[in-house]
Coordinates of C-alpha atoms in Angstrom, one line a residue:
X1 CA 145.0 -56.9 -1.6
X2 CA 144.1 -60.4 -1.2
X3 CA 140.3 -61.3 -1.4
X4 CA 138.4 -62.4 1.8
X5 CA 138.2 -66.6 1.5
X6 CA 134.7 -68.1 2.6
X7 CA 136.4 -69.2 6.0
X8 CA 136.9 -65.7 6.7
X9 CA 137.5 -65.0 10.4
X10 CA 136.0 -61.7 10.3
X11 CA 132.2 -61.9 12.3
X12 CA 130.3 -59.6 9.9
X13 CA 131.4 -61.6 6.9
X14 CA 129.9 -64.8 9.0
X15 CA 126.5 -63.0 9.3
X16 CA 125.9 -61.9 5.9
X17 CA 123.9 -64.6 3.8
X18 CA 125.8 -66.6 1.0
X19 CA 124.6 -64.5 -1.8
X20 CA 125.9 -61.6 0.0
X21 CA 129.2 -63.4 0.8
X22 CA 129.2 -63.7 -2.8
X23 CA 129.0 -59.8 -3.6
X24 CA 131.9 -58.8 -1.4
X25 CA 133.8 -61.4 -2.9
X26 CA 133.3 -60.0 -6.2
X27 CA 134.0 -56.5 -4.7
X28 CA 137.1 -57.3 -3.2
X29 CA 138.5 -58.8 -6.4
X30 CA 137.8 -55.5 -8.5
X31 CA 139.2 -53.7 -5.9
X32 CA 142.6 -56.1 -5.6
X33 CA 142.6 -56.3 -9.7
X34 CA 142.8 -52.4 -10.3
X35 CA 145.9 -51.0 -10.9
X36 CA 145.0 -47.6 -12.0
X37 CA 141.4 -45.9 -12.1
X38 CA 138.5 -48.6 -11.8
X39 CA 134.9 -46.7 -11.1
X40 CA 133.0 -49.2 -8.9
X41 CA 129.4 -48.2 -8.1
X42 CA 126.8 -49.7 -5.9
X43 CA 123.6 -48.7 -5.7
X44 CA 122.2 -48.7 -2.1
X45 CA 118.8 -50.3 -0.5
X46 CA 120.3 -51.8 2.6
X47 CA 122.4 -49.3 4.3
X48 CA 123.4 -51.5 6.8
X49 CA 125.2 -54.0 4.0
X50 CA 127.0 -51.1 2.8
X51 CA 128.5 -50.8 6.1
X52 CA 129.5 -53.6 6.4
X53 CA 130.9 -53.7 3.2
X54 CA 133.1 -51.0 4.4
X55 CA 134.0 -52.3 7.4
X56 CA 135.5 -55.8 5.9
X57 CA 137.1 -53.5 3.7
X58 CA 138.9 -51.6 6.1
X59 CA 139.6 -54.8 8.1
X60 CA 140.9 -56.0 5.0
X61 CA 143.4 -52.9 4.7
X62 CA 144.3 -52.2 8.4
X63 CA 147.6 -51.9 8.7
X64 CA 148.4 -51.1 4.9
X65 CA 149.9 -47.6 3.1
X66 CA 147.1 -47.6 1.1
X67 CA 143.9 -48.1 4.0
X68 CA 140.3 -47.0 2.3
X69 CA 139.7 -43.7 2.4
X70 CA 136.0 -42.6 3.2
X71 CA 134.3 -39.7 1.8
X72 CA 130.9 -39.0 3.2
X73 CA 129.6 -35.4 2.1
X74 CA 127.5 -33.1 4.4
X75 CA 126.1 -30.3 2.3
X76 CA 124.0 -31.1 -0.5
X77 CA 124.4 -27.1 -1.6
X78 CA 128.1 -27.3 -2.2
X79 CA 127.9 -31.4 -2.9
X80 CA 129.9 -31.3 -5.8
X81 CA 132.9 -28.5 -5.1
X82 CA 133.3 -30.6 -1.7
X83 CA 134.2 -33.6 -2.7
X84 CA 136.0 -32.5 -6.2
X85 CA 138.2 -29.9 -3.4
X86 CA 138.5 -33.5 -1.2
X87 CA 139.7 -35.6 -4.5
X88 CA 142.6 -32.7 -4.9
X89 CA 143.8 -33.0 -1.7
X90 CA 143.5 -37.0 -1.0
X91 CA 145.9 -38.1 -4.5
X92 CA 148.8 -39.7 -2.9
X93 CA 151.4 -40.6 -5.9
X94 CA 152.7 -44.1 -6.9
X95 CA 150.0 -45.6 -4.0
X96 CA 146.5 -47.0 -4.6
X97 CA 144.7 -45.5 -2.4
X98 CA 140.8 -46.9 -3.2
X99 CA 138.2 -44.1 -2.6
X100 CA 134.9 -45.1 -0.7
X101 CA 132.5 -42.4 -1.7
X102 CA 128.9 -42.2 0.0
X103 CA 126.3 -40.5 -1.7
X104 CA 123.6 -42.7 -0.8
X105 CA 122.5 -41.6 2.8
X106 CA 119.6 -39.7 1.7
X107 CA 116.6 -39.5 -0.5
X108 CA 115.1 -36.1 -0.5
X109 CA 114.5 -34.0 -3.2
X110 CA 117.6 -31.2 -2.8
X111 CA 120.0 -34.2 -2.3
X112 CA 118.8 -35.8 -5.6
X113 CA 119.8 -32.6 -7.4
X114 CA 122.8 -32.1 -5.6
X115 CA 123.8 -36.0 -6.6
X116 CA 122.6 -35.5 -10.1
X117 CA 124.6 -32.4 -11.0
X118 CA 127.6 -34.5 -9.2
X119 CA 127.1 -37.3 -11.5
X120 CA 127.0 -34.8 -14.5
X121 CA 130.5 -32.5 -13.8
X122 CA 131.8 -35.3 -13.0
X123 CA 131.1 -37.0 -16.5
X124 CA 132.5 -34.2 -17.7
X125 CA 135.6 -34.1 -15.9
X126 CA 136.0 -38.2 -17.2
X127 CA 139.6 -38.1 -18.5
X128 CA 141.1 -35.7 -16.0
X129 CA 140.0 -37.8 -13.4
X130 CA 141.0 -41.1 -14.9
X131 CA 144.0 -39.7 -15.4
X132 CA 144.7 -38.0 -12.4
X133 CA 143.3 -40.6 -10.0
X134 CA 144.9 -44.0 -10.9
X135 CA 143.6 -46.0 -8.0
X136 CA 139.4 -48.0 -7.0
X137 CA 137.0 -44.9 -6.9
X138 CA 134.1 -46.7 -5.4
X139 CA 130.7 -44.5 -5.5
X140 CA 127.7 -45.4 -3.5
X141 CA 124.4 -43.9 -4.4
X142 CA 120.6 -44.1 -3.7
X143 CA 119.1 -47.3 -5.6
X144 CA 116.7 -44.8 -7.4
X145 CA 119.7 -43.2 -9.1
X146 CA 120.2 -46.4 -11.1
X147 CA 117.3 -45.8 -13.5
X148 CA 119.0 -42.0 -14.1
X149 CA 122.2 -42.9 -14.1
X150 CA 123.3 -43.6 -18.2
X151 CA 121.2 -40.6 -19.0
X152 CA 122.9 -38.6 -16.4
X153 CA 126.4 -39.6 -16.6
X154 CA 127.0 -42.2 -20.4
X155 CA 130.3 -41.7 -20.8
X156 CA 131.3 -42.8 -17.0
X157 CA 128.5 -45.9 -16.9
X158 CA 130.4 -46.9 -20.5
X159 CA 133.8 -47.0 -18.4
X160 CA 132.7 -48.8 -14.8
X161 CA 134.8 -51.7 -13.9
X162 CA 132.1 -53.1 -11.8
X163 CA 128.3 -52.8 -10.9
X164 CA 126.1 -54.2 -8.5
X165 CA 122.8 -53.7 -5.5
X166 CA 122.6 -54.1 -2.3
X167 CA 119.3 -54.7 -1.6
X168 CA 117.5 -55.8 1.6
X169 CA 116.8 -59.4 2.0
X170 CA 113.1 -58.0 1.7
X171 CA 113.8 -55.6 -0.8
X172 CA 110.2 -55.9 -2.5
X173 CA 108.4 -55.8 0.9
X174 CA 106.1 -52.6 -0.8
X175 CA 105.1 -54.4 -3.8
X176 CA 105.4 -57.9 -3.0
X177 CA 102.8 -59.4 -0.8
X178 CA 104.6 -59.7 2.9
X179 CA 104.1 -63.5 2.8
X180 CA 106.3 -64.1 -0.4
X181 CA 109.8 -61.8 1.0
X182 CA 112.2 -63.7 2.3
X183 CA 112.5 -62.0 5.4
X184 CA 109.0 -62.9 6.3
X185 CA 110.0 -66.8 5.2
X186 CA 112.6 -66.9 7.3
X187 CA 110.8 -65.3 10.5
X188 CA 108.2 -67.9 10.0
X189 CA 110.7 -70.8 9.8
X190 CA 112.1 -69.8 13.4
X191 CA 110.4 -72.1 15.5
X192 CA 109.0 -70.7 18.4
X193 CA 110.8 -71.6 21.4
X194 CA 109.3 -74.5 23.4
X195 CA 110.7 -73.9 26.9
X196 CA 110.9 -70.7 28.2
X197 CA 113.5 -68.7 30.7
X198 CA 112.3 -69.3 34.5
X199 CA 109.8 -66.1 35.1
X200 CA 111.6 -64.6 38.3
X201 CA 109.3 -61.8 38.6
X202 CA 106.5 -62.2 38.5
X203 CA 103.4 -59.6 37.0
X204 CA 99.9 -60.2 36.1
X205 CA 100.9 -60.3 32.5
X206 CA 103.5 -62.9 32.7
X207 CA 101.2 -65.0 34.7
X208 CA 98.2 -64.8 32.7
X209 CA 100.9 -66.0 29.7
X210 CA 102.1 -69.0 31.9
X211 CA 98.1 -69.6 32.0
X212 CA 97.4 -69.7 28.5
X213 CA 100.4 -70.9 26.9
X214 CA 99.3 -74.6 26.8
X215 CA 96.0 -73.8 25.5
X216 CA 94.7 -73.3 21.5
X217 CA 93.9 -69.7 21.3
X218 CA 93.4 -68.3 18.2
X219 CA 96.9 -66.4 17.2
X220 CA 95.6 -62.8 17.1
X221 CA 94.2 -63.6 20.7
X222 CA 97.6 -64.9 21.8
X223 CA 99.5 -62.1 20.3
X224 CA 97.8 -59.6 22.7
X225 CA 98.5 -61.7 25.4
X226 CA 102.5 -62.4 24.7
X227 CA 102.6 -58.7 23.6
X228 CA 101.8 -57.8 27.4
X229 CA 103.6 -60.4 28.8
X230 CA 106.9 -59.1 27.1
X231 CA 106.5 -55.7 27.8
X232 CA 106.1 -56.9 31.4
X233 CA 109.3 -59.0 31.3
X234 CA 111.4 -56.3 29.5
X235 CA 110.0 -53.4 31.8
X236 CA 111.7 -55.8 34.6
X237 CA 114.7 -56.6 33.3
X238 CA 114.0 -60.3 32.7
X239 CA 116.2 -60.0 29.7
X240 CA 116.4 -63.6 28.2
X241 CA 112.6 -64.3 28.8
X242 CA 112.1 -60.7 26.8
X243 CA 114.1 -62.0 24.3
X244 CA 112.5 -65.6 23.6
X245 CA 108.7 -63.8 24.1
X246 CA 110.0 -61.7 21.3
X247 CA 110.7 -64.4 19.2
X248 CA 107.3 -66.1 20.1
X249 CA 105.6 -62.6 19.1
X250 CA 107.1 -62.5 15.8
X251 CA 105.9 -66.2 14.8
X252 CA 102.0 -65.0 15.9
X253 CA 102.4 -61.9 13.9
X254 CA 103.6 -64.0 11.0
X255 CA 100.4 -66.3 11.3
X256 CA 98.3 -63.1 11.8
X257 CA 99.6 -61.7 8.4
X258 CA 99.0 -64.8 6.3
X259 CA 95.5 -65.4 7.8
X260 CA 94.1 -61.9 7.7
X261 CA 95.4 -62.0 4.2
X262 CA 97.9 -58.6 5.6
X263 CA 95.3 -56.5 6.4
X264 CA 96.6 -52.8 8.1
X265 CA 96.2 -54.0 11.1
X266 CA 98.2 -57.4 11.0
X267 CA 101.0 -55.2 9.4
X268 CA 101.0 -53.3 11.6
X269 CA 101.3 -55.6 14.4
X270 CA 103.7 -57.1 12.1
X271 CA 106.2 -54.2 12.8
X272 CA 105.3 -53.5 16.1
X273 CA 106.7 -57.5 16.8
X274 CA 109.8 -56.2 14.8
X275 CA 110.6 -53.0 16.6
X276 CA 110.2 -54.8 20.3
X277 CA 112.8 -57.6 18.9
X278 CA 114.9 -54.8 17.8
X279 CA 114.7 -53.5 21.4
X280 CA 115.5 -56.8 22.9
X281 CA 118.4 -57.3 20.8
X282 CA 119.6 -53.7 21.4
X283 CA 119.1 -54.3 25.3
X284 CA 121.6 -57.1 24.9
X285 CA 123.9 -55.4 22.9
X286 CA 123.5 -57.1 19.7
X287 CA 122.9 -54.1 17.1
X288 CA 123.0 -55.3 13.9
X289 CA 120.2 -57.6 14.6
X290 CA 118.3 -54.6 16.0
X291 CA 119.0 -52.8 13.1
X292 CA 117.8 -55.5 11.0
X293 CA 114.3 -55.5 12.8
X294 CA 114.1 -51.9 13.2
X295 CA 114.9 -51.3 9.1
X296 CA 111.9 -54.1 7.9
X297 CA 109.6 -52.7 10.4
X298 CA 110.4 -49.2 8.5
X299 CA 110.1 -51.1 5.5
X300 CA 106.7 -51.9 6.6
X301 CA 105.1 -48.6 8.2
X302 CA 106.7 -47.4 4.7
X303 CA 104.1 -49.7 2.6
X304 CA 101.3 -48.5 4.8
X305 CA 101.9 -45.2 4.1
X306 CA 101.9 -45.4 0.6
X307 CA 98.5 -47.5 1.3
X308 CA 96.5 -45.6 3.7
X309 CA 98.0 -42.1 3.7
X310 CA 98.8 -40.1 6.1
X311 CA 96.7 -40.7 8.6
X312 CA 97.5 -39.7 11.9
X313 CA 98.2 -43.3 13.3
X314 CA 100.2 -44.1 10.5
X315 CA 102.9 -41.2 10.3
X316 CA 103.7 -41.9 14.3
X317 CA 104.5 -45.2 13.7
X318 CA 106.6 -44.1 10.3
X319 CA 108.5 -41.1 13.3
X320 CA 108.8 -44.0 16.0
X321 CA 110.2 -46.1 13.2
X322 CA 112.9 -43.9 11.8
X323 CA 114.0 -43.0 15.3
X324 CA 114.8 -46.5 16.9
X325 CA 116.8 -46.7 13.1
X326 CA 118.4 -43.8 13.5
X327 CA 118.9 -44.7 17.5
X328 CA 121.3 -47.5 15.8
X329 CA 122.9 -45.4 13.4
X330 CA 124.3 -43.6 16.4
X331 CA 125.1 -46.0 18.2
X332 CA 127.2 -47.3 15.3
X333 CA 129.0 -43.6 15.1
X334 CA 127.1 -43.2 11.9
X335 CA 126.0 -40.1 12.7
X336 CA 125.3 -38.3 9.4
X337 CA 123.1 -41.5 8.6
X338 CA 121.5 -40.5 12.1
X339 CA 121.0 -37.4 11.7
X340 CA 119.4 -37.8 8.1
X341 CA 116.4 -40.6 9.7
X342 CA 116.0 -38.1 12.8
X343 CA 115.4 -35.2 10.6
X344 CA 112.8 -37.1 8.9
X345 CA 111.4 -38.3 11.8
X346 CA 111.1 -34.5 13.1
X347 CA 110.0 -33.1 9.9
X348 CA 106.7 -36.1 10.7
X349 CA 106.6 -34.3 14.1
X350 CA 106.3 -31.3 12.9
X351 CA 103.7 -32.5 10.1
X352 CA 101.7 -33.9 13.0
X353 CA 101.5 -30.7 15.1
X354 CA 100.2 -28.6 12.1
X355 CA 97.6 -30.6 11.8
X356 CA 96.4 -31.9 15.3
X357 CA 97.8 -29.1 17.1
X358 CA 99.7 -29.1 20.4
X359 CA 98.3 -32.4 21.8
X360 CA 100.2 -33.2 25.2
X361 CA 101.7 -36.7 22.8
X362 CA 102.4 -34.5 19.7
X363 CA 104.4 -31.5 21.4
X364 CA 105.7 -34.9 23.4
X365 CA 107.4 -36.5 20.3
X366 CA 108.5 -32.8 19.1
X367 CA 110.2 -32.7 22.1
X368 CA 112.3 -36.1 21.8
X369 CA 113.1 -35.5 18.5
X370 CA 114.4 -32.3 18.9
X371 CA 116.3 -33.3 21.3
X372 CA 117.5 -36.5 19.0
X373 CA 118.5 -34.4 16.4
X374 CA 120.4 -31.6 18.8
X375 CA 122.6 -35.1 20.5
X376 CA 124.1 -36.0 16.7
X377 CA 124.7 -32.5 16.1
X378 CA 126.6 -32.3 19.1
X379 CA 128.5 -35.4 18.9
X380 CA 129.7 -34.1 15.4
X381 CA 130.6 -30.6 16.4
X382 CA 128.1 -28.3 15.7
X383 CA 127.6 -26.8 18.7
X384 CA 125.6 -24.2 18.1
X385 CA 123.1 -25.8 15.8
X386 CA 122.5 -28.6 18.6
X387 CA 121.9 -25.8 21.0
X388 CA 119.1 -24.7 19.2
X389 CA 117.4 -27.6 19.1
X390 CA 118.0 -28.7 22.9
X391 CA 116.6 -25.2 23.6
X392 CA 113.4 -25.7 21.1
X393 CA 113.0 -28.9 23.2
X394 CA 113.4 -27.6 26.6
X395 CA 110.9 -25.3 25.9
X396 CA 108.6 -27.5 24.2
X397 CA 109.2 -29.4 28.0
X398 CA 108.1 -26.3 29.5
X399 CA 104.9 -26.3 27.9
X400 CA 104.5 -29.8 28.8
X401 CA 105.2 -29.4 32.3
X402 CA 102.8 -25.7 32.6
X403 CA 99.8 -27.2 31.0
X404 CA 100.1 -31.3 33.2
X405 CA 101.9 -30.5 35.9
X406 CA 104.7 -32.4 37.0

């Protein structure tokens, strides 16, 4: 396999950043080096970098005898029989095949386990597989697992080929003041656009915007006002104008941030800005650059969680969050990466009705994500299990629709 040169026609390797065009690089050559077993592991912040990983990859291989092969387990309970029973079945002699494992989807508790007692049988089962699988076995795995890793598995971390992170370009947003990430740097270098698209419709909103635009207002005042204005172009359609008020809302929330020294608040308007630009962009089509927003305004409502709690406000902004990710995911046809966000998203929902009750916007929320959670399961299959939860969210719509009318 020849390695992807800088000049690389492929879009997604234009979009990634140079250090990143630097990882894949080094990637690609460990993969085009091995000629028999070569364990590869990344350890996995940004999801969406590890797709695209994969997708240069199997740009890189179309065509070929020996295209990646993709491995993405479903059941944490039987984790490690399914994917030593798939590893049987996928050897295919005299060809190297490489092996694209994902383990690195989700976070919770059981799948920690699951992933740990992987890690250990497979440690065990070193020289049979080195042996037996003479070909790039490349595992993915939660960035947590790093610190566990050599305890969990020596004998395999003594033998990798190659190790390396994929972390978000903001990857210390939670410790790091928001100010000093580089994603906030570079959203504050945009400059805000100085001529706008021609307002063809026009709504109280948009005109008190034309009105103030060439006056000082203080930033948080102005925010408000471009906030309304872009909900009022997007609502109509005025696509372009939504985008660049977007872009104007995200340079006042950067100014916000740095002169209310990130309060809550700011942050939160912070990634309220993020999540409308991901809307815009997904409006247009452009979904990795919603995904982008969408992911650091998680990253965001993430931090205030761990800061404030769980307060009310602050895990329905986490559930709105994780949904327009997931929304992406499946979009993408990632759907067990959807399905993973929505279920947290509707384990939040569910948090929220045991402790405020059945609240016309609480059984509201149940509702969609119920009903988010039922569409993955049907895309993949499962019939019977997305049945169930399109029939706990029609009659959650029922309730609705007894108690307010229509």
């Amino acid at each position: 396999m020849s390695s992807l040169s800088s000049n690389s026609n492929f879009p997604i390797f234009a979009s990634l950043s140079e250090d990143e065009q630097e990882q894949f690089q080094e990637l690609s050559r460990h993969i085009e080096w091995a000629q028999s077993f070569s364990l590869i592991i990344l350890f996995v912040e940004n999801h969406a970098l590890a797709d695209n990983f994969k997708q240069l990859l199997q740009s890189q291989m179309q065509g070929r005898v020996s295209a990646l092969q993709v491995l993405e387990p479903e059941n944490a309970a039987t984790l490690t029989l399914d994917i030593f029973t798939a590893l049987a079945q996928q050897i295919i002699p005299n060809v190297v095949v490489p092996l694209w494992l994902e383990l690195h989807h989700h976070s919770d508790k059981l799948w920690q386990q699951a992933n740990d007692n992987f890690l250990a049988r497979l440690n065990e089962n070193r020289d049979k597989l080195r042996r037996e699988f003479p070909r790039p076995f490349i595992m993915l795995l939660p960035l947590a697992t790093k610190s566990r890793f050599r305890e969990i598995a020596p004998d395999l971390w003594s033998v990798r080929s190659f190790t390396e992170e994929l972390l978000y370009p903001a990857s210390d947003a939670v410790n790091t003041p928001i100010t000093q990430t580089r994603f906030y740097n570079y959203l504050c270098q945009q400059a805000t656009p100085t001529e706008f698209e021609e307002v063809t419709i026009k709504t109280a909103a948009l005109t008190e915007w034309q009105r103030v635009l060439p006056l000082q207002l203080q930033a948080s005042e102005m925010f408000l006002v471009v906030w309304r204005a872009y909900d009022s172009a997007y609502e109509t359609g005025q696509r372009q104008l939504a985008l660049q008020l977007s872009k104007q809302l995200l340079a006042l929330a950067c100014q916000v941030v740095e002169q209310q020294a990130q309060g809550s608040n700011s942050l939160r308007n912070l990634s309220v800005a993020l999540n409308k630009s991901g809307d815009i962009e997904m409006a247009l089509g452009n979904h990795e650059q919603a995904y982008e927003a969408y992911q650091q305004s998680l990253t965001i409502r993430q931090a205030l969680q761990n800061s404030l709690g769980d307060t009310p406000e602050v895990l329905r902004d986490l559930s709105i969050s994780l949904n327009k990710v997931g929304q992406v995911e499946e979009k993408q046809g990632r759907y067990q990466a959807a399905l993973s966000v929505y279920q947290q998203a509707l384990t939040i929902c569910q948090q929220l009705q045991n402790s405020l009750g059945d609240t016309p916007e609480v059984l509201r929320d149940l509702s969609v994500s119920l009903n988010k959670v039922g569409q993955v399961e049907k895309k993949q299959g499962r019939y019977q299990a997305a049945l169930s939860f399109f029939q706990q969210g029609l009659t959650i719509a029922q309730q609705l629709q007894n108690s307010l009318s229509d």
